[in-house]
């Protein structure tokens, strides 16, 4: 069988190394190389503009606000990634030991899936927002409770989470650069790597992130402390895929001019970087400038996957009095919104498009003719698949290329192999989960200019689909 080199999209690129190795061992199907979508058109929403750059734009969501029509209107129009502001935390999901309640988190996942959004999971292990019973534990009882919690929650959401904040805020503020002294830390200093290994075993398809605040300024001791931990984890093979920079900025912790340097230096360790809880206190043009700077810094770093703001309207914010978000209390766009959108549309460095070779090249004969460089004349669109397969599951990215007339709505049809099932999808609405499935555009990727491209994806159990799907104008 052919050897595989999974490469291409940001999703394929960032699959855990172990997953790539298992495909190689299994000798699965060859995947195609895909450059990221960059079309000339400007996105008119945050999500669409970020997608043009191969990134996402997300927000924290408070699930009880999903009945607020203004809130949901902005959410569905602007964002293509969501984080549960509180609903997936330890106190919310395991209020009594080993009794799990997932209903609120499940509501958010369902809303995301129905609207073509992805989900960041937040947060598996953290010293705050622990249920009372966990606060009273220590030592091996707490360690075991943490491992069980991570296993149960990550297993429940397996296949539905783009990235998990596995460990949150484990470093001290101040000048020590040391780890925070918490009951989790006192279970043994290996607790963070145990948390990552546990999460990997429970959901091998999710990117696993370390997430913290006040790690934005490269010169700060806390930043250096986290950097040294990530470098050590990469050197020792601890399964970490990404670092989340919360980026809660205010006068005490302002946007630092070396922010881009921080993102670049972490990415150079071989992890993705994500801006996970962005809010910037202030108003008017100074706030707008800072938002624009953050967006430009992310776009300048190939491995910066995307940006999540910590709420929608100022009144939704945990720091409401600081008016730190992109929409005012009535849901109107602020100057900060326009600055962020414009910065997205300026473009930046595309995400990585190739994976460095990890094994011998494919043994199969190369194609006998060059692949088409443009869609066939008269065809409305073409679609290509890039998949990454691991034992028991897969992620597939689909690239849609418009023909000479452009697209105002599209569908892609393919057959999911027997025994396989789709568990999650993004930037699309699938007609089903198995057998013959048709994927329809969502609002923000309906229009594709002539020769332009857009991407969507899905994750599933079993074997990834292969071949060339059918693409049609809707
Ligand atoms: O926004 C969250 C707020 O509703 C909660 O009361 C608070 C409790 O700790 O947590 C807030 O979210 C935090 C996030 O989970 C981790 N980073 C800091 C965020 C703001 O405090």
Tab-separated table of C-alpha atoms and ligand atoms in Angstrom:
chain	number	residue	atom	x	y	z
A	1	UNK	CA	0.000	0.000	0.000
A	2	UNK	CA	0.990	3.570	-0.473
A	3	UNK	CA	2.858	5.405	2.210
A	4	UNK	CA	1.221	8.562	3.404
A	5	UNK	CA	2.454	12.001	4.006
A	6	UNK	CA	-0.377	13.958	5.526
A	7	UNK	CA	0.074	17.554	4.589
A	8	UNK	CA	-1.883	20.528	3.542
A	9	UNK	CA	-4.485	22.354	5.526
A	10	UNK	CA	-3.999	23.857	8.924
A	11	UNK	CA	-6.066	21.012	10.334
A	12	UNK	CA	-4.025	18.295	8.704
A	13	UNK	CA	-0.828	20.099	9.490
A	14	UNK	CA	-1.508	20.277	13.164
A	15	UNK	CA	-2.590	16.721	13.796
A	16	UNK	CA	-0.652	15.155	16.590
A	17	UNK	CA	2.578	13.565	15.522
A	18	UNK	CA	1.468	10.225	16.906
A	19	UNK	CA	-1.504	10.305	14.591
A	20	UNK	CA	0.679	10.858	11.529
A	21	UNK	CA	2.929	8.024	12.575
A	22	UNK	CA	-0.020	5.679	12.928
A	23	UNK	CA	-1.156	6.447	9.408
A	24	UNK	CA	2.295	5.743	8.128
A	25	UNK	CA	2.300	2.456	9.992
A	26	UNK	CA	-1.111	1.556	8.690
A	27	UNK	CA	-0.060	2.449	5.171
A	28	UNK	CA	-3.242	4.328	4.390
A	29	UNK	CA	-4.174	6.368	1.362
A	30	UNK	CA	-2.098	9.198	-0.075
A	31	UNK	CA	-3.405	12.671	0.523
A	32	UNK	CA	-3.111	15.686	-1.683
A	33	UNK	CA	-1.200	18.858	-1.054
A	34	UNK	CA	-3.427	21.870	-0.582
A	35	UNK	CA	-2.471	25.485	-0.381
A	36	UNK	CA	-4.615	27.546	1.938
A	37	UNK	CA	-7.509	29.449	0.549
A	38	UNK	CA	-6.596	32.982	-0.349
A	39	UNK	CA	-9.012	34.639	-2.652
A	40	UNK	CA	-8.983	38.241	-3.598
A	41	UNK	CA	-12.371	39.016	-2.093
A	42	UNK	CA	-12.611	40.889	1.201
A	43	UNK	CA	-14.552	39.217	3.984
A	44	UNK	CA	-17.502	41.207	5.250
A	45	UNK	CA	-17.677	39.456	8.634
A	46	UNK	CA	-14.948	38.534	11.109
A	47	UNK	CA	-15.383	34.813	10.464
A	48	UNK	CA	-15.378	35.115	6.680
A	49	UNK	CA	-12.386	37.460	6.669
A	50	UNK	CA	-10.435	35.163	9.000
A	51	UNK	CA	-11.350	32.133	6.867
A	52	UNK	CA	-9.905	33.922	3.825
A	53	UNK	CA	-6.619	33.895	5.738
A	54	UNK	CA	-6.925	30.234	6.758
A	55	UNK	CA	-7.793	31.281	10.314
A	56	UNK	CA	-10.873	31.328	12.533
A	57	UNK	CA	-12.482	34.127	14.504
A	58	UNK	CA	-14.256	33.011	17.651
A	59	UNK	CA	-15.987	34.223	20.766
A	60	UNK	CA	-16.747	33.012	24.247
A	61	UNK	CA	-20.425	32.146	24.557
A	62	UNK	CA	-22.572	32.113	27.677
A	63	UNK	CA	-25.036	29.354	26.886
A	64	UNK	CA	-27.917	31.031	28.751
A	65	UNK	CA	-27.692	33.917	26.265
A	66	UNK	CA	-28.546	31.669	23.315
A	67	UNK	CA	-32.157	32.781	23.812
A	68	UNK	CA	-31.190	36.452	23.254
A	69	UNK	CA	-31.898	37.115	19.583
A	70	UNK	CA	-29.533	40.102	19.269
A	71	UNK	CA	-26.750	38.047	20.795
A	72	UNK	CA	-27.396	35.003	18.616
A	73	UNK	CA	-27.774	37.156	15.513
A	74	UNK	CA	-24.273	38.576	15.965
A	75	UNK	CA	-22.864	35.183	16.977
A	76	UNK	CA	-24.159	33.419	13.880
A	77	UNK	CA	-23.234	36.237	11.526
A	78	UNK	CA	-19.713	36.996	12.706
A	79	UNK	CA	-18.050	33.998	14.355
A	80	UNK	CA	-16.920	30.525	13.273
A	81	UNK	CA	-15.406	29.267	16.533
A	82	UNK	CA	-16.959	29.214	19.998
A	83	UNK	CA	-15.679	28.657	23.523
A	84	UNK	CA	-17.997	27.900	26.441
A	85	UNK	CA	-17.374	30.772	28.839
A	86	UNK	CA	-18.088	28.594	31.896
A	87	UNK	CA	-20.107	25.536	30.892
A	88	UNK	CA	-17.300	23.041	30.276
A	89	UNK	CA	-15.349	23.860	33.438
A	90	UNK	CA	-14.851	21.366	36.263
A	91	UNK	CA	-17.525	22.819	38.579
A	92	UNK	CA	-20.069	22.846	35.745
A	93	UNK	CA	-19.403	19.359	34.375
A	94	UNK	CA	-18.747	17.328	37.550
A	95	UNK	CA	-20.682	18.989	40.391
A	96	UNK	CA	-20.555	15.755	42.425
A	97	UNK	CA	-17.653	13.381	42.126
A	98	UNK	CA	-18.001	11.107	39.117
A	99	UNK	CA	-21.482	12.480	38.278
A	100	UNK	CA	-21.269	14.407	35.066
A	101	UNK	CA	-23.648	17.008	33.662
A	102	UNK	CA	-22.988	17.949	30.080
A	103	UNK	CA	-26.299	19.512	29.114
A	104	UNK	CA	-25.143	23.150	28.905
A	105	UNK	CA	-21.931	22.300	27.071
A	106	UNK	CA	-23.867	20.012	24.752
A	107	UNK	CA	-26.221	22.873	23.884
A	108	UNK	CA	-23.288	24.965	22.763
A	109	UNK	CA	-21.813	22.127	20.712
A	110	UNK	CA	-25.184	21.553	19.049
A	111	UNK	CA	-25.514	25.258	18.239
A	112	UNK	CA	-22.000	25.301	16.813
A	113	UNK	CA	-22.568	22.209	14.692
A	114	UNK	CA	-25.883	23.501	13.358
A	115	UNK	CA	-24.181	26.715	12.262
A	116	UNK	CA	-20.895	25.432	10.861
A	117	UNK	CA	-18.783	26.635	13.790
A	118	UNK	CA	-16.004	24.801	15.573
A	119	UNK	CA	-15.583	24.514	19.340
A	120	UNK	CA	-12.616	25.244	21.610
A	121	UNK	CA	-12.932	23.239	24.819
A	122	UNK	CA	-12.265	25.212	28.001
A	123	UNK	CA	-10.869	24.046	30.436
A	124	UNK	CA	-10.006	20.560	31.713
A	125	UNK	CA	-7.613	21.208	34.623
A	126	UNK	CA	-7.515	24.512	36.489
A	127	UNK	CA	-7.099	25.562	40.106
A	128	UNK	CA	-10.191	27.818	39.836
A	129	UNK	CA	-13.826	26.889	39.358
A	130	UNK	CA	-13.324	23.490	40.904
A	131	UNK	CA	-16.373	21.906	42.529
A	132	UNK	CA	-16.351	21.947	46.336
A	133	UNK	CA	-15.624	18.245	46.595
A	134	UNK	CA	-12.455	18.632	44.510
A	135	UNK	CA	-11.340	21.649	46.537
A	136	UNK	CA	-11.321	19.456	49.616
A	137	UNK	CA	-9.116	16.777	48.016
A	138	UNK	CA	-5.330	16.632	47.922
A	139	UNK	CA	-2.511	14.309	46.995
A	140	UNK	CA	-3.235	11.118	45.125
A	141	UNK	CA	-7.001	11.442	45.615
A	142	UNK	CA	-6.952	14.801	43.802
A	143	UNK	CA	-4.607	13.467	41.120
A	144	UNK	CA	-6.910	10.536	40.452
A	145	UNK	CA	-9.942	12.806	40.413
A	146	UNK	CA	-8.216	15.081	37.872
A	147	UNK	CA	-7.320	12.149	35.608
A	148	UNK	CA	-10.861	10.807	35.791
A	149	UNK	CA	-12.307	14.254	35.100
A	150	UNK	CA	-10.140	14.793	32.033
A	151	UNK	CA	-10.870	11.296	30.746
A	152	UNK	CA	-14.626	11.562	31.172
A	153	UNK	CA	-15.030	15.079	29.759
A	154	UNK	CA	-12.648	14.685	26.819
A	155	UNK	CA	-14.228	11.314	25.994
A	156	UNK	CA	-17.743	12.761	26.110
A	157	UNK	CA	-16.744	15.480	23.639
A	158	UNK	CA	-14.374	13.281	21.626
A	159	UNK	CA	-14.397	14.201	17.958
A	160	UNK	CA	-16.292	17.455	18.570
A	161	UNK	CA	-13.554	19.709	19.892
A	162	UNK	CA	-11.048	21.566	17.720
A	163	UNK	CA	-8.697	22.334	20.597
A	164	UNK	CA	-8.819	21.786	24.365
A	165	UNK	CA	-7.368	24.079	26.992
A	166	UNK	CA	-6.015	21.085	28.872
A	167	UNK	CA	-4.310	23.081	31.621
A	168	UNK	CA	-5.208	26.660	32.453
A	169	UNK	CA	-3.235	29.303	34.368
A	170	UNK	CA	-0.666	27.070	36.077
A	171	UNK	CA	2.048	29.736	36.350
A	172	UNK	CA	2.583	32.380	38.998
A	173	UNK	CA	2.174	36.063	38.428
A	174	UNK	CA	5.112	38.195	39.468
A	175	UNK	CA	8.774	37.854	38.771
A	176	UNK	CA	9.556	34.271	39.655
A	177	UNK	CA	8.620	32.547	36.412
A	178	UNK	CA	7.659	29.640	38.657
A	179	UNK	CA	4.629	27.433	38.711
A	180	UNK	CA	1.671	28.503	40.793
A	181	UNK	CA	1.454	26.822	44.189
A	182	UNK	CA	-1.944	25.085	44.053
A	183	UNK	CA	-3.387	21.843	45.323
A	184	UNK	CA	-2.899	20.397	41.810
A	185	UNK	CA	0.772	21.407	41.830
A	186	UNK	CA	1.171	19.789	45.225
A	187	UNK	CA	-0.002	16.446	43.791
A	188	UNK	CA	3.412	16.346	42.098
A	189	UNK	CA	5.077	18.606	39.545
A	190	UNK	CA	4.355	16.138	36.732
A	191	UNK	CA	0.612	16.905	36.963
A	192	UNK	CA	0.617	19.065	33.832
A	193	UNK	CA	2.161	16.440	31.609
A	194	UNK	CA	-0.107	13.780	33.102
A	195	UNK	CA	-3.055	16.007	32.188
A	196	UNK	CA	-1.838	16.286	28.569
A	197	UNK	CA	-1.201	12.558	28.193
A	198	UNK	CA	-4.619	11.801	29.650
A	199	UNK	CA	-6.335	14.212	27.274
A	200	UNK	CA	-4.490	12.783	24.259
A	201	UNK	CA	-5.607	9.272	25.131
A	202	UNK	CA	-9.232	10.410	25.500
A	203	UNK	CA	-9.465	12.529	22.323
A	204	UNK	CA	-6.572	12.011	19.908
A	205	UNK	CA	-8.185	14.303	17.325
A	206	UNK	CA	-8.216	17.488	19.412
A	207	UNK	CA	-5.302	19.896	19.563
A	208	UNK	CA	-4.096	20.109	23.141
A	209	UNK	CA	-3.245	23.593	24.454
A	210	UNK	CA	-1.700	25.163	27.512
A	211	UNK	CA	-3.602	28.418	28.183
A	212	UNK	CA	-2.619	31.410	30.347
A	213	UNK	CA	-2.782	35.198	30.832
A	214	UNK	CA	0.013	37.732	31.265
A	215	UNK	CA	2.142	35.661	28.941
A	216	UNK	CA	1.916	38.159	26.074
A	217	UNK	CA	4.975	40.275	26.854
A	218	UNK	CA	8.091	38.393	25.837
A	219	UNK	CA	10.202	39.957	28.605
A	220	UNK	CA	7.899	38.953	31.458
A	221	UNK	CA	9.083	36.162	33.744
A	222	UNK	CA	5.755	34.356	33.458
A	223	UNK	CA	6.077	34.232	29.668
A	224	UNK	CA	9.553	32.765	30.009
A	225	UNK	CA	8.342	30.210	32.538
A	226	UNK	CA	5.656	28.921	30.178
A	227	UNK	CA	8.076	28.999	27.238
A	228	UNK	CA	10.559	26.838	29.136
A	229	UNK	CA	7.853	24.332	30.042
A	230	UNK	CA	6.680	24.045	26.420
A	231	UNK	CA	10.254	23.654	25.189
A	232	UNK	CA	10.793	20.891	27.738
A	233	UNK	CA	7.517	19.167	26.760
A	234	UNK	CA	8.456	19.212	23.068
A	235	UNK	CA	11.931	17.855	23.872
A	236	UNK	CA	10.491	14.999	25.926
A	237	UNK	CA	7.560	14.135	23.677
A	238	UNK	CA	4.811	15.276	26.038
A	239	UNK	CA	1.770	15.674	23.737
A	240	UNK	CA	1.258	19.441	23.515
A	241	UNK	CA	0.039	20.981	20.229
A	242	UNK	CA	-0.681	24.606	21.035
A	243	UNK	CA	-0.335	27.489	23.436
A	244	UNK	CA	-3.269	29.783	24.162
A	245	UNK	CA	-2.589	33.443	24.911
A	246	UNK	CA	-5.626	34.773	26.757
A	247	UNK	CA	-4.635	38.387	26.046
A	248	UNK	CA	-6.821	40.216	28.552
A	249	UNK	CA	-5.395	43.685	28.036
A	250	UNK	CA	-5.918	46.748	30.223
A	251	UNK	CA	-3.783	49.537	31.653
A	252	UNK	CA	-2.081	47.145	34.088
A	253	UNK	CA	-1.333	44.626	31.355
A	254	UNK	CA	-1.392	46.541	28.073
A	255	UNK	CA	-0.908	45.178	24.558
A	256	UNK	CA	2.886	44.803	24.372
A	257	UNK	CA	4.836	45.943	21.321
A	258	UNK	CA	6.713	42.615	21.384
A	259	UNK	CA	3.502	40.534	21.182
A	260	UNK	CA	4.346	39.283	17.681
A	261	UNK	CA	7.803	38.245	18.923
A	262	UNK	CA	6.174	36.231	21.698
A	263	UNK	CA	3.856	34.435	19.252
A	264	UNK	CA	6.759	33.796	16.855
A	265	UNK	CA	9.053	32.438	19.543
A	266	UNK	CA	6.473	30.004	20.850
A	267	UNK	CA	5.566	28.873	17.321
A	268	UNK	CA	9.255	28.231	16.677
A	269	UNK	CA	9.123	25.557	19.394
A	270	UNK	CA	6.856	23.551	17.075
A	271	UNK	CA	3.443	24.368	18.557
A	272	UNK	CA	0.500	26.282	17.172
A	273	UNK	CA	-0.424	29.512	18.902
A	274	UNK	CA	-3.959	30.790	19.439
A	275	UNK	CA	-5.326	33.996	20.920
A	276	UNK	CA	-7.946	32.584	23.223
A	277	UNK	CA	-9.698	35.213	25.387
A	278	UNK	CA	-8.979	38.567	23.791
A	279	UNK	CA	-10.436	41.703	25.310
A	280	UNK	CA	-8.897	45.172	25.423
A	281	UNK	CA	-10.234	47.731	27.873
A	282	UNK	CA	-10.707	51.242	26.510
A	283	UNK	CA	-12.668	52.919	23.757
A	284	UNK	CA	-12.433	54.759	20.473
A	285	UNK	CA	-9.328	54.906	18.340
A	286	UNK	CA	-6.809	53.725	20.936
A	287	UNK	CA	-8.820	50.555	21.523
A	288	UNK	CA	-9.288	50.125	17.771
A	289	UNK	CA	-5.547	50.461	17.167
A	290	UNK	CA	-4.769	47.795	19.735
A	291	UNK	CA	-7.306	45.376	18.217
A	292	UNK	CA	-5.847	45.962	14.762
A	293	UNK	CA	-2.357	45.302	16.097
A	294	UNK	CA	-3.367	42.009	17.723
A	295	UNK	CA	-4.990	40.790	14.502
A	296	UNK	CA	-1.974	41.793	12.397
A	297	UNK	CA	0.374	40.031	14.818
A	298	UNK	CA	-1.591	36.799	14.578
A	299	UNK	CA	-1.716	36.972	10.777
A	300	UNK	CA	2.044	37.572	10.663
A	301	UNK	CA	2.710	34.226	12.362
A	302	UNK	CA	2.011	31.211	10.146
A	303	UNK	CA	1.156	28.983	13.111
A	304	UNK	CA	-1.276	31.441	14.687
A	305	UNK	CA	-4.522	29.530	14.034
A	306	UNK	CA	-7.018	32.196	15.013
A	307	UNK	CA	-8.419	34.653	17.498
A	308	UNK	CA	-11.196	34.307	20.069
A	309	UNK	CA	-12.655	37.337	21.836
A	310	UNK	CA	-13.994	36.857	25.364
A	311	UNK	CA	-17.616	37.776	24.692
A	312	UNK	CA	-19.718	39.551	22.095
A	313	UNK	CA	-21.083	42.871	23.442
A	314	UNK	CA	-19.411	45.033	26.082
A	315	UNK	CA	-22.291	44.191	28.378
A	316	UNK	CA	-21.532	40.474	28.013
A	317	UNK	CA	-17.973	40.918	29.265
A	318	UNK	CA	-16.613	39.776	32.647
A	319	UNK	CA	-15.082	43.263	32.636
A	320	UNK	CA	-18.153	45.097	31.344
A	321	UNK	CA	-17.154	48.431	32.884
A	322	UNK	CA	-13.970	48.415	30.783
A	323	UNK	CA	-15.995	48.155	27.527
A	324	UNK	CA	-13.363	45.766	26.140
A	325	UNK	CA	-15.197	44.062	23.252
A	326	UNK	CA	-16.071	44.643	19.583
A	327	UNK	CA	-19.806	45.407	19.922
A	328	UNK	CA	-21.488	47.914	22.227
A	329	UNK	CA	-24.281	46.976	24.595
A	330	UNK	CA	-26.862	47.418	21.841
A	331	UNK	CA	-24.970	45.156	19.478
A	332	UNK	CA	-23.582	47.943	17.274
A	333	UNK	CA	-20.145	47.529	15.722
A	334	UNK	CA	-17.504	49.640	17.474
A	335	UNK	CA	-14.419	51.224	15.871
A	336	UNK	CA	-12.520	48.247	17.319
A	337	UNK	CA	-14.659	45.932	15.172
A	338	UNK	CA	-13.834	47.837	12.014
A	339	UNK	CA	-10.134	47.855	12.886
A	340	UNK	CA	-10.137	44.108	13.470
A	341	UNK	CA	-12.033	43.405	10.238
A	342	UNK	CA	-9.803	45.696	8.185
A	343	UNK	CA	-6.676	44.100	9.619
A	344	UNK	CA	-8.015	40.646	8.703
A	345	UNK	CA	-8.657	41.821	5.163
A	346	UNK	CA	-5.130	43.222	4.855
A	347	UNK	CA	-3.952	39.589	4.939
A	348	UNK	CA	-0.744	38.138	6.268
A	349	UNK	CA	1.369	35.021	6.265
A	350	UNK	CA	-0.622	31.968	5.166
A	351	UNK	CA	-0.648	28.953	7.482
A	352	UNK	CA	1.943	26.273	6.749
A	353	UNK	CA	1.062	24.301	3.642
A	354	UNK	CA	3.490	21.423	3.846
A	355	UNK	CA	4.523	19.015	6.531
A	356	UNK	CA	8.243	18.269	6.616
A	357	UNK	CA	8.790	14.675	5.454
A	358	UNK	CA	8.701	12.240	8.353
A	359	UNK	CA	9.461	9.083	6.382
A	360	UNK	CA	10.464	7.849	2.956
A	361	UNK	CA	8.504	9.308	0.065
A	362	UNK	CA	5.476	7.461	-1.317
A	363	UNK	CA	6.255	4.206	-3.079
A	364	UNK	CA	3.461	4.554	-5.604
A	365	UNK	CA	4.172	5.910	-9.091
A	366	UNK	CA	3.757	9.656	-9.448
A	367	UNK	CA	0.737	10.861	-11.412
A	368	UNK	CA	1.246	10.516	-15.161
A	369	UNK	CA	-0.239	13.880	-15.948
A	370	UNK	CA	-0.063	17.166	-14.115
A	371	UNK	CA	-3.065	17.907	-11.937
A	372	UNK	CA	-5.353	20.543	-13.380
A	373	UNK	CA	-4.221	24.035	-12.441
A	374	UNK	CA	-7.623	25.545	-13.051
A	375	UNK	CA	-11.127	24.148	-12.929
A	376	UNK	CA	-12.393	22.542	-16.110
A	377	UNK	CA	-14.037	25.112	-18.392
A	378	UNK	CA	-17.741	25.405	-17.790
A	379	UNK	CA	-17.635	23.486	-14.452
A	380	UNK	CA	-19.232	25.391	-11.599
A	381	UNK	CA	-16.659	24.163	-9.100
A	382	UNK	CA	-14.278	21.393	-8.094
A	383	UNK	CA	-13.535	19.920	-4.685
A	384	UNK	CA	-10.495	18.100	-3.303
A	385	UNK	CA	-10.034	16.177	-0.063
A	386	UNK	CA	-7.091	16.199	2.325
A	387	UNK	CA	-7.369	13.692	5.152
A	388	UNK	CA	-5.435	12.697	8.196
A	389	UNK	CA	-6.234	9.220	9.494
A	390	UNK	CA	-5.424	7.722	12.846
A	391	UNK	CA	-6.452	4.469	14.536
A	392	UNK	CA	-10.235	4.704	14.622
A	393	UNK	CA	-10.791	8.195	13.283
A	394	UNK	CA	-9.976	10.943	10.809
A	395	UNK	CA	-10.113	14.619	9.964
A	396	UNK	CA	-10.886	15.647	6.383
A	397	UNK	CA	-10.459	19.114	4.937
A	398	UNK	CA	-12.275	19.930	1.702
A	399	UNK	CA	-11.166	22.661	-0.645
A	400	UNK	CA	-13.792	24.081	-2.985
A	401	UNK	CA	-12.522	25.938	-6.054
A	402	UNK	CA	-14.988	28.052	-8.021
A	403	UNK	CA	-15.116	27.882	-11.799
A	404	UNK	CA	-15.063	30.848	-14.144
A	405	UNK	CA	-18.509	32.088	-13.078
A	406	UNK	CA	-17.866	32.142	-9.362
A	407	UNK	CA	-20.300	30.717	-6.813
A	408	UNK	CA	-23.286	32.029	-4.930
A	409	UNK	CA	-23.906	28.875	-2.920
A	410	UNK	CA	-22.439	25.412	-3.442
A	411	UNK	CA	-22.784	21.749	-2.504
A	412	UNK	CA	-20.174	19.017	-2.299
A	413	UNK	CA	-21.278	15.371	-2.352
A	414	UNK	CA	-19.277	12.323	-1.354
A	415	UNK	CA	-19.696	8.884	0.159
A	416	UNK	CA	-18.588	8.204	3.696
A	417	UNK	CA	-17.124	4.662	3.709
A	418	UNK	CA	-19.141	1.876	5.247
A	419	UNK	CA	-18.661	1.746	9.016
A	420	UNK	CA	-17.435	5.347	9.166
A	421	UNK	CA	-19.462	8.253	10.565
A	422	UNK	CA	-19.051	12.008	10.712
A	423	UNK	CA	-19.041	13.314	14.285
A	424	UNK	CA	-18.333	17.007	13.733
A	425	UNK	CA	-18.005	19.483	10.895
A	426	UNK	CA	-17.133	23.137	10.416
A	427	UNK	CA	-17.852	25.847	7.871
A	428	UNK	CA	-20.524	23.654	6.277
A	429	UNK	CA	-23.928	22.049	6.854
A	430	UNK	CA	-23.887	18.298	6.164
A	431	UNK	CA	-27.054	16.444	5.156
A	432	UNK	CA	-26.183	13.437	7.307
A	433	UNK	CA	-23.374	11.563	9.010
A	434	UNK	CA	-22.905	8.371	6.954
A	435	UNK	CA	-23.307	6.944	3.485
A	436	UNK	CA	-23.972	9.515	0.741
A	437	UNK	CA	-23.605	12.959	2.328
A	438	UNK	CA	-24.035	16.391	0.762
A	439	UNK	CA	-22.277	19.377	2.327
A	440	UNK	CA	-23.838	22.786	1.812
A	441	UNK	CA	-22.150	26.169	2.259
A	442	UNK	CA	-22.868	28.249	5.363
A	443	UNK	CA	-23.589	31.974	5.149
A	444	UNK	CA	-20.062	33.254	5.382
A	445	UNK	CA	-18.606	31.027	2.650
A	446	UNK	CA	-21.573	31.081	0.248
A	447	UNK	CA	-19.906	33.435	-2.202
A	448	UNK	CA	-16.650	32.440	-3.875
A	449	UNK	CA	-15.210	34.606	-6.632
A	450	UNK	CA	-14.230	33.176	-10.020
A	451	UNK	CA	-11.242	30.885	-9.501
A	452	UNK	CA	-11.360	31.562	-5.758
A	453	UNK	CA	-11.373	28.934	-3.049
A	454	UNK	CA	-12.939	28.221	0.293
A	455	UNK	CA	-12.459	25.369	2.716
A	456	UNK	CA	-14.588	23.372	5.099
A	457	UNK	CA	-13.984	20.207	7.042
A	458	UNK	CA	-15.276	17.365	9.110
A	459	UNK	CA	-14.086	14.839	11.617
A	460	UNK	CA	-15.273	11.289	12.052
A	461	UNK	CA	-14.826	7.772	13.306
A	462	UNK	CA	-13.687	4.951	11.036
A	463	UNK	CA	-12.053	5.437	7.665
A	464	UNK	CA	-11.808	8.786	5.887
A	465	UNK	CA	-13.489	9.194	2.491
A	466	UNK	CA	-11.233	9.211	-0.562
A	467	UNK	CA	-11.537	10.124	-4.215
A	468	UNK	CA	-12.834	13.266	-5.853
A	469	UNK	CA	-16.163	14.554	-4.539
A	470	UNK	CA	-18.824	16.080	-6.752
A	471	UNK	CA	-19.090	19.853	-6.543
A	472	UNK	CA	-22.107	21.805	-7.798
A	473	UNK	CA	-23.476	25.325	-7.667
A	474	UNK	CA	-26.484	25.627	-5.394
B	1	LIG	O1	-15.663	34.961	31.927
B	1	LIG	C1	-15.659	34.024	32.978
B	1	LIG	C2	-16.560	34.486	34.103
B	1	LIG	O2	-17.908	34.446	33.678
B	1	LIG	C3	-16.368	33.622	35.323
B	1	LIG	O3	-17.094	34.171	36.402
B	1	LIG	C4	-14.909	33.545	35.661
B	1	LIG	C5	-14.702	32.656	36.868
B	1	LIG	O4	-13.372	32.351	37.123
B	1	LIG	O5	-14.176	33.023	34.583
B	1	LIG	C6	-14.240	33.868	33.460
B	1	LIG	O6	-13.452	33.368	32.432
B	1	LIG	C7	-12.049	33.251	32.715
B	1	LIG	C8	-11.527	32.095	31.916
B	1	LIG	O7	-12.254	30.937	32.204
B	1	LIG	C9	-10.051	31.866	32.187
B	1	LIG	N1	-9.282	33.056	31.974
B	1	LIG	C10	-9.784	34.256	32.633
B	1	LIG	C11	-11.248	34.485	32.277
B	1	LIG	C12	-11.741	35.798	32.833
B	1	LIG	O8	-11.729	35.756	34.230
